[in-house]
PDB file of C-alpha atoms in Angstrom:
ATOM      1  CA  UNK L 187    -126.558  78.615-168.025  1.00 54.00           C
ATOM      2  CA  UNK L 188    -123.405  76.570-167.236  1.00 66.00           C
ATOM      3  CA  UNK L 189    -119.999  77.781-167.034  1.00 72.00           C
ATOM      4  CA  UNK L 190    -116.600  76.332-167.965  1.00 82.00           C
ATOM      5  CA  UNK L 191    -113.861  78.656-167.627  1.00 88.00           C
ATOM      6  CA  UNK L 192    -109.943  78.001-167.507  1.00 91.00           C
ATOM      7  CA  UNK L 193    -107.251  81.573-167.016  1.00 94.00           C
ATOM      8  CA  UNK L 194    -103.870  81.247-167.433  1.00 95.00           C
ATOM      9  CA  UNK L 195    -101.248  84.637-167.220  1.00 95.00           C
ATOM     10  CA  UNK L 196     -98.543  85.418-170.123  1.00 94.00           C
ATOM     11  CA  UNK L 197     -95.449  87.720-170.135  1.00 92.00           C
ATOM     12  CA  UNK L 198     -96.714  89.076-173.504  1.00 92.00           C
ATOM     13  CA  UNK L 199     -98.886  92.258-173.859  1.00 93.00           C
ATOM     14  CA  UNK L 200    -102.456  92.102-173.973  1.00 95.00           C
ATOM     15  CA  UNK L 201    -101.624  93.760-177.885  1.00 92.00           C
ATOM     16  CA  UNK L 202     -99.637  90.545-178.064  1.00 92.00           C
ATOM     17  CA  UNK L 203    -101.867  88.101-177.347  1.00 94.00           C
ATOM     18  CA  UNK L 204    -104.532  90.069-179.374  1.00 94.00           C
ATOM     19  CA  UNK L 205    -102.667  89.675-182.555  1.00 91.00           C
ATOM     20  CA  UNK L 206    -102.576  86.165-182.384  1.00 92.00           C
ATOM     21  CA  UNK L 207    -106.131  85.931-181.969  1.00 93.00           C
ATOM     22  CA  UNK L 208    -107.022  88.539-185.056  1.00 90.00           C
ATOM     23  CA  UNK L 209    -104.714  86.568-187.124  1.00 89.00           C
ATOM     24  CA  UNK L 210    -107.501  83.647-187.726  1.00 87.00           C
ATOM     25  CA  UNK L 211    -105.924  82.221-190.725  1.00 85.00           C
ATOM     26  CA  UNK L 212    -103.365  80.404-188.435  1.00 87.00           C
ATOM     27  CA  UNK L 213    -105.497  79.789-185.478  1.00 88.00           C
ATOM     28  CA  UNK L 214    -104.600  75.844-186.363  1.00 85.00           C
ATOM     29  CA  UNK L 215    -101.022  76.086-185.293  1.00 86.00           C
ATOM     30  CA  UNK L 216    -102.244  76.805-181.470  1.00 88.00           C
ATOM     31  CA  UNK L 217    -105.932  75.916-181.166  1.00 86.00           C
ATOM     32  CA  UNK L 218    -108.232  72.972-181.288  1.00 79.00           C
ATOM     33  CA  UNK L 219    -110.190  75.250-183.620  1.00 78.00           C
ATOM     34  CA  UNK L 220    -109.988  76.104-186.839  1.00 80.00           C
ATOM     35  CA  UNK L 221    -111.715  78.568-189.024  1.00 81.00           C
ATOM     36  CA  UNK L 222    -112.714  77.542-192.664  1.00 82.00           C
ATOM     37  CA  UNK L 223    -114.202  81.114-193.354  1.00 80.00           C
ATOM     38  CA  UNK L 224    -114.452  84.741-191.307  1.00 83.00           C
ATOM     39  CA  UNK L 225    -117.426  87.372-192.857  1.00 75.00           C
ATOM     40  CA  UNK L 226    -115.260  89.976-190.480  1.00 77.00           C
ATOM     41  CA  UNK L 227    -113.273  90.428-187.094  1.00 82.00           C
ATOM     42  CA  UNK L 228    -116.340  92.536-186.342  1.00 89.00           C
ATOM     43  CA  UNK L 229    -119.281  92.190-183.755  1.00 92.00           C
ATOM     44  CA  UNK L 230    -122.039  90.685-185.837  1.00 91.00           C
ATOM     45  CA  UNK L 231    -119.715  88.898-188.592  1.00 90.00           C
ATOM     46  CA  UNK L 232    -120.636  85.398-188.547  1.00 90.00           C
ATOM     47  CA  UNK L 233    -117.616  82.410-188.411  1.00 90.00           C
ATOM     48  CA  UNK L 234    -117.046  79.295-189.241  1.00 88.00           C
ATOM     49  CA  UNK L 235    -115.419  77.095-187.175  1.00 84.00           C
ATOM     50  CA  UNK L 236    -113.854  72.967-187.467  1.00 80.00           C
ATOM     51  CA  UNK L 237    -113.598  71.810-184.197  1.00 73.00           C
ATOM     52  CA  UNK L 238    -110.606  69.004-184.420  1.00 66.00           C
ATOM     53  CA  UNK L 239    -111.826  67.007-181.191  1.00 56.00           C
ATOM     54  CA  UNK L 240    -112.861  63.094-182.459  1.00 49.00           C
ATOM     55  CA  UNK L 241    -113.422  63.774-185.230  1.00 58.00           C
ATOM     56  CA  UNK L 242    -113.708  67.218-187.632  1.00 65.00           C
ATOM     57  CA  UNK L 243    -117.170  68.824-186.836  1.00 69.00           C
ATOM     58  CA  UNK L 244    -118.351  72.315-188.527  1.00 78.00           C
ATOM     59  CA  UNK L 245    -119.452  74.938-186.243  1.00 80.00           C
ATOM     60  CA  UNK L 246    -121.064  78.805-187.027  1.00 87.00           C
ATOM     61  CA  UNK L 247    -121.420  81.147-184.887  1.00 91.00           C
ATOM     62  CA  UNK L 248    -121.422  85.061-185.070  1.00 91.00           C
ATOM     63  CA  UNK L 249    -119.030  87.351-183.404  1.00 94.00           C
ATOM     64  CA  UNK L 250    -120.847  88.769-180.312  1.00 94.00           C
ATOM     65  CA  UNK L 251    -118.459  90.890-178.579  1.00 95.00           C
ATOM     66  CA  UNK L 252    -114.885  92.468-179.806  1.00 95.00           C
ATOM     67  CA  UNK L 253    -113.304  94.643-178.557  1.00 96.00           C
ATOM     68  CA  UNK L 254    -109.452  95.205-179.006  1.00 94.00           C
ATOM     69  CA  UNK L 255    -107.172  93.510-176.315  1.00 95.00           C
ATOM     70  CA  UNK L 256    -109.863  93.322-173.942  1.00 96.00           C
ATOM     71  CA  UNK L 257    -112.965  90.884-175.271  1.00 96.00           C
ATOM     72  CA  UNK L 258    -113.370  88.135-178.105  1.00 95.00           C
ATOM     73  CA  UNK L 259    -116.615  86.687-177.716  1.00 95.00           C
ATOM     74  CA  UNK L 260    -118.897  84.233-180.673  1.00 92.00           C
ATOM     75  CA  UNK L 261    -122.268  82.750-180.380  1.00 92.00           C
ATOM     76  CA  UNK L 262    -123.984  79.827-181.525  1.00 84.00           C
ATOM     77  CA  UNK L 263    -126.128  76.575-181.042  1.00 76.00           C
ATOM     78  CA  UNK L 264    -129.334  75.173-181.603  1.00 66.00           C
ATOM     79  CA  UNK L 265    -132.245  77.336-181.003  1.00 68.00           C
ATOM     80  CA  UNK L 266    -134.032  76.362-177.570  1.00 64.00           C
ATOM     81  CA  UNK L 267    -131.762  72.947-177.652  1.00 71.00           C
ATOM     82  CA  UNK L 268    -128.563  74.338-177.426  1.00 69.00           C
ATOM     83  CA  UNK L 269    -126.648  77.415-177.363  1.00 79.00           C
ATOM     84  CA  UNK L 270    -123.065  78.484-176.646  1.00 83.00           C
ATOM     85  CA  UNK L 271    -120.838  81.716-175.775  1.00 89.00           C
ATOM     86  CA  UNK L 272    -117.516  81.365-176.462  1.00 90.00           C
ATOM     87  CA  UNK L 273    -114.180  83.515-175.799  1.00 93.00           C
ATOM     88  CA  UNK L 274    -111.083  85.426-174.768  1.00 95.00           C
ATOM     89  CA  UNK L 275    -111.110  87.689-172.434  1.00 97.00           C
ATOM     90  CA  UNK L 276    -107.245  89.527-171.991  1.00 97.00           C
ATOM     91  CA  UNK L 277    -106.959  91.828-168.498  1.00 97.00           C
ATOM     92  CA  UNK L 278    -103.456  93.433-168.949  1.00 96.00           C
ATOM     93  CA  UNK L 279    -101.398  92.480-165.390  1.00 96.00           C
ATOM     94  CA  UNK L 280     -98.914  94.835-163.026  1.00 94.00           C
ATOM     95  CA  UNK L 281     -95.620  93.658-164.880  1.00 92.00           C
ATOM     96  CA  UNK L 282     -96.636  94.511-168.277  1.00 92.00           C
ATOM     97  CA  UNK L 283     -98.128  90.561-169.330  1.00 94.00           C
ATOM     98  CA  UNK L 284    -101.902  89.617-169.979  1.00 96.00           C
ATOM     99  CA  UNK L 285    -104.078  87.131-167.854  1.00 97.00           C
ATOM    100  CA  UNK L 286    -105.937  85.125-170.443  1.00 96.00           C
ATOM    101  CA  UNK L 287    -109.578  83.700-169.496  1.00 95.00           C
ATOM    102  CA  UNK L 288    -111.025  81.293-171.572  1.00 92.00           C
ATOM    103  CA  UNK L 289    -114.245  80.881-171.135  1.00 91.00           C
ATOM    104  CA  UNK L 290    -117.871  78.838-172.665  1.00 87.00           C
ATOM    105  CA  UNK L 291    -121.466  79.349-171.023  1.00 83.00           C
ATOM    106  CA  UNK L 292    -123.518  76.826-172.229  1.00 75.00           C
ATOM    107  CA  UNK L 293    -127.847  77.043-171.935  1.00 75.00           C
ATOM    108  CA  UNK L 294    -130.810  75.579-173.879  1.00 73.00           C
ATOM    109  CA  UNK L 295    -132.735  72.272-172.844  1.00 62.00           C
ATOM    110  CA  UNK L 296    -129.990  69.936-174.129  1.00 56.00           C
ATOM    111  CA  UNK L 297    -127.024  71.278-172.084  1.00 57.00           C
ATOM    112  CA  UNK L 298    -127.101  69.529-168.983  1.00 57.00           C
ATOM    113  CA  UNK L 299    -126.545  66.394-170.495  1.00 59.00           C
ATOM    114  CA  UNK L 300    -124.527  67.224-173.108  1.00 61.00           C
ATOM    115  CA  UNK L 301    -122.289  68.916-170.837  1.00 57.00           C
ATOM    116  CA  UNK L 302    -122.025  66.238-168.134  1.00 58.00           C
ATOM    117  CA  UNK L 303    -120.510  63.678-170.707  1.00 58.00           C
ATOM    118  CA  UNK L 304    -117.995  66.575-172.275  1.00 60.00           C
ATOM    119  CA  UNK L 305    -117.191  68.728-169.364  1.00 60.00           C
ATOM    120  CA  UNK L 306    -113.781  67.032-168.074  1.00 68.00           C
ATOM    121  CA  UNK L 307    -112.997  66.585-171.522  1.00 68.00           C
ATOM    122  CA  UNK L 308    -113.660  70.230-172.553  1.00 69.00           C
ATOM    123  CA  UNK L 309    -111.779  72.077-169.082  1.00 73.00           C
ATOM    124  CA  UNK L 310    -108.686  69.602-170.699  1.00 79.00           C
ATOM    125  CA  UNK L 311    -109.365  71.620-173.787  1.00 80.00           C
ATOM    126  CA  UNK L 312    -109.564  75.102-172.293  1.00 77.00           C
ATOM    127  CA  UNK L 313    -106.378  74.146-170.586  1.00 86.00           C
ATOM    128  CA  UNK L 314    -104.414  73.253-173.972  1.00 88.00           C
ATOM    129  CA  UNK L 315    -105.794  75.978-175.905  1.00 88.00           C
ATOM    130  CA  UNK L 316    -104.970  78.476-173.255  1.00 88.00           C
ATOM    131  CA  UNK L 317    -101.238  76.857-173.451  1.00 91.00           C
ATOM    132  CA  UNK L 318    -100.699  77.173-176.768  1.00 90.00           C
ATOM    133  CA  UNK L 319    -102.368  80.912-177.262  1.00 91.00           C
ATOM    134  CA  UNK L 320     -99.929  81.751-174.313  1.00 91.00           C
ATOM    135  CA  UNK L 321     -96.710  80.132-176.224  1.00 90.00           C
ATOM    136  CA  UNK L 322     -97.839  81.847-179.395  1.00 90.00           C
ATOM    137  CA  UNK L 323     -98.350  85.178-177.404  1.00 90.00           C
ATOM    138  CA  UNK L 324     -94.687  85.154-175.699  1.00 88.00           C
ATOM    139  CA  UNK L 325     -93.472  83.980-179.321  1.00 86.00           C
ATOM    140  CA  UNK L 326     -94.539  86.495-181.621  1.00 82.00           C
ATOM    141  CA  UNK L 327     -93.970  89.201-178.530  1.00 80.00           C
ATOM    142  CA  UNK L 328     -90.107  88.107-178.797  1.00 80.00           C
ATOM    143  CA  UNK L 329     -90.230  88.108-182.287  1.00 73.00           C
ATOM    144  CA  UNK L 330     -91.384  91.874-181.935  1.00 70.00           C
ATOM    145  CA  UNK L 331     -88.742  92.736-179.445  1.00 67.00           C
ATOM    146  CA  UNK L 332     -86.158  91.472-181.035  1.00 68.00           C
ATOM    147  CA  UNK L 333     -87.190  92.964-184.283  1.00 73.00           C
ATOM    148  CA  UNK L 334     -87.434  96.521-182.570  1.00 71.00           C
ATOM    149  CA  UNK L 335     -83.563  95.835-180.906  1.00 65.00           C
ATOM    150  CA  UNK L 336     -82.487  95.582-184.448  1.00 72.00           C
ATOM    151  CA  UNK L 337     -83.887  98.260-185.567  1.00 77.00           C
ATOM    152  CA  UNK L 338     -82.518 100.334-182.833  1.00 74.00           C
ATOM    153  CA  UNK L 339     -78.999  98.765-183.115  1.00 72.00           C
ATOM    154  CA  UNK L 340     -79.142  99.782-186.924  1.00 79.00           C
ATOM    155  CA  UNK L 341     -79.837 103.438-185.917  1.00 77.00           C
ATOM    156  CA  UNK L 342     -76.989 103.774-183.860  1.00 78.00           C
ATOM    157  CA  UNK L 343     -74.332 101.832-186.642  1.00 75.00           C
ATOM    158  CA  UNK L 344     -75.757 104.409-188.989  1.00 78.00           C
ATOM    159  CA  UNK L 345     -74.896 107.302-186.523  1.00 75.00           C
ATOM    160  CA  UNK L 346     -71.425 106.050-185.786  1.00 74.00           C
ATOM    161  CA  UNK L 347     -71.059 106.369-189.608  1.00 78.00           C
ATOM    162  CA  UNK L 348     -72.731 109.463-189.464  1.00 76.00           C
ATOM    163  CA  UNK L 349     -70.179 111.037-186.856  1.00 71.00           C
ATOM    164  CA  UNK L 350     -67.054 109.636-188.647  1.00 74.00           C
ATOM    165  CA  UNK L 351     -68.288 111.491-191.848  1.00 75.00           C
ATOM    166  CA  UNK L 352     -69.014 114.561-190.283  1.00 75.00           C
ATOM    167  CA  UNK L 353     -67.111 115.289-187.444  1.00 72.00           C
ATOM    168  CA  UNK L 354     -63.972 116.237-188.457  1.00 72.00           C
ATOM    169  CA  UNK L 355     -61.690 119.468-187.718  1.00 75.00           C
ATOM    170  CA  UNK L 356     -63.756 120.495-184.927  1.00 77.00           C
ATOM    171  CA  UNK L 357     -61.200 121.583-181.886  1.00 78.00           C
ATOM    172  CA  UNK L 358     -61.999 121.029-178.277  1.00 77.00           C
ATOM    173  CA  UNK L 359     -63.177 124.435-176.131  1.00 78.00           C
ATOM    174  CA  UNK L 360     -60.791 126.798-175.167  1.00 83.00           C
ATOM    175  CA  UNK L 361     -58.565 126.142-172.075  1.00 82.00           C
ATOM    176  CA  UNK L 362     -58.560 121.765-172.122  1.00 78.00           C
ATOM    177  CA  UNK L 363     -55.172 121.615-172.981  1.00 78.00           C
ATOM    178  CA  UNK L 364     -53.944 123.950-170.429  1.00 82.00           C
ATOM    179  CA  UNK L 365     -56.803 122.090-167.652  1.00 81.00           C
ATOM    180  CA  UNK L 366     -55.700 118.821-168.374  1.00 77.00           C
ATOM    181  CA  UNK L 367     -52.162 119.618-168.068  1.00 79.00           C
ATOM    182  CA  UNK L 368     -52.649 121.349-164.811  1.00 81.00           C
ATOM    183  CA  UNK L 369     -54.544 118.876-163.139  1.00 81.00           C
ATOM    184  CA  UNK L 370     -52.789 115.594-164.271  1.00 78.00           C
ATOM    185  CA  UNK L 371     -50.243 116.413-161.929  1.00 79.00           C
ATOM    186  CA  UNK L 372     -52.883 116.826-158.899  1.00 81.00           C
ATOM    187  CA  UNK L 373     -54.969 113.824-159.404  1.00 81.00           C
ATOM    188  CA  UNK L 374     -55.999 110.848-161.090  1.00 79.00           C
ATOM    189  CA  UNK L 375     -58.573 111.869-163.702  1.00 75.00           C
ATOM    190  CA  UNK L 376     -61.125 109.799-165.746  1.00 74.00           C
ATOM    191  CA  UNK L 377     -62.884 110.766-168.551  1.00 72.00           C
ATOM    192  CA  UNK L 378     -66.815 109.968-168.750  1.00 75.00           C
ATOM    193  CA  UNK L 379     -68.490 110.341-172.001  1.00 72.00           C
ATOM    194  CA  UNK L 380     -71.080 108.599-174.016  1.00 70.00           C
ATOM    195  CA  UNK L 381     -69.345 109.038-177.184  1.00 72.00           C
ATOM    196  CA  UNK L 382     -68.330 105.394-178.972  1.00 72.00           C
ATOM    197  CA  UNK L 383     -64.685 104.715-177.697  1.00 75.00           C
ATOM    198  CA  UNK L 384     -63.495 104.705-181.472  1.00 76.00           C
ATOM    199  CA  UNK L 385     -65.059 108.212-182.245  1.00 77.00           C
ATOM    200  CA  UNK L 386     -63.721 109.132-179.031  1.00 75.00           C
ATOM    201  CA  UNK L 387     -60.077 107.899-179.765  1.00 79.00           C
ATOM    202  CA  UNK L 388     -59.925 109.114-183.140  1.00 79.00           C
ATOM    203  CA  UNK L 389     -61.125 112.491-182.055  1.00 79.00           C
ATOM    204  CA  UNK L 390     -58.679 112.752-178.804  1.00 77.00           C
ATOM    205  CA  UNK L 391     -56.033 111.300-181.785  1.00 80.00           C
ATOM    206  CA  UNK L 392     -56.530 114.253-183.819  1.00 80.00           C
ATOM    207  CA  UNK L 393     -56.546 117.230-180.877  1.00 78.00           C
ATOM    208  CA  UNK L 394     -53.275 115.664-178.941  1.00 78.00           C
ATOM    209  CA  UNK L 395     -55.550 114.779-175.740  1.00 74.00           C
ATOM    210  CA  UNK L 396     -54.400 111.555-175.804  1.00 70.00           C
ATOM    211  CA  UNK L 397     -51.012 111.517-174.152  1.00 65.00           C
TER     212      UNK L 397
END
């Protein structure tokens, strides 16, 4: 068996990365690969591939290892003349991001040749497709996080609104008045509070804190 292998590290999640290689449908917009038809993202499904290299050349293989943000791995070839193994694998890092290894083992009679004339060609391969499943990673993973930022800026809009509805007529706890009075003429004070300044204001407004 030969090897060809090229790794490459990304900022997105190993879930990241692994959604952009379940979705198969638009594995053209990154890869040198494309798939014409998927039986299922499942070990044992069989694939079929259209390798866009010189020209467009048909390829089937069957899934031979898949396991969720960790291993994507298809088989094929030519029975004693040539055989492949072909995949991902995703190792999540320290900061949160995913090292990516691409990776082919080649065997049967026929490799050695065949794989002296294409091997510079394919690690130049290995090297794009890595590139472009990385950019497609860190694109879909800022999609996702700015997706969740609006959702989360949404909630807390709709809890302003929320808090001006609501809170109304409720008076501060006994003694403020008399506190704040008292010690506004020993110190500086400031006032730390999470509230929204507006619902803060309007509430200070309404209880004569303000002055």
């Amino acid at each position: 068996m030969s090897l060809l292998e090229h790794t490459i590290t990304t900022t997105a999640p190993p879930s990241a990365v692994w959604a952009v290689l379940e979705d198969m449908d638009a594995w053209g917009e990154w890869n040198q690969m494309t798939v014409d038809s998927c039986a299922g993202f499942i070990e044992g499904g069989s694939v079929r591939f259209r390798l866009r290299i010189a020209r467009d050349m048909p390829v089937t293989a069957r899934f031979v290892r898949v396991q969720p943000e960790r291993h994507l791995v298809w088989a094929g070839g030519v029975p004693l003349l040539f055989k492949a193994r072909h995949g991902f694998d995703l190792e999540a890092t320290e900061d949160g991001g995913t090292r990516i290894r691409h990776h082919e083992d080649f065997g049967g009679l026929l490799h050695y040749p065949l794989l002296w004339a294409i091997r510079e060609r394919q690690q130049e391969t290995y090297r794009i497709v890595n590139e472009g499943l990385r950019d497609a990673a860190d694109a879909a993973n800022s999609d996702e996080a700015k997706r969740q930022l609006e959702r989360a800026l949404a909630w807390s809009l709709r809890v302003d609104e929320m808090v001006r509805e609501i809170v109304k007529g409720i008076p501060p706890v006994p003694g403020v008045h008399e506190s704040l009075s008292y010690i506004q003429d020993q110190a500086d004070i400031m006032v730390c509070s999470s509230t929204p300044r507006e619902a803060l204001e309007r509430e200070w407004g309404e209880h004569g804190l303000d002055r």
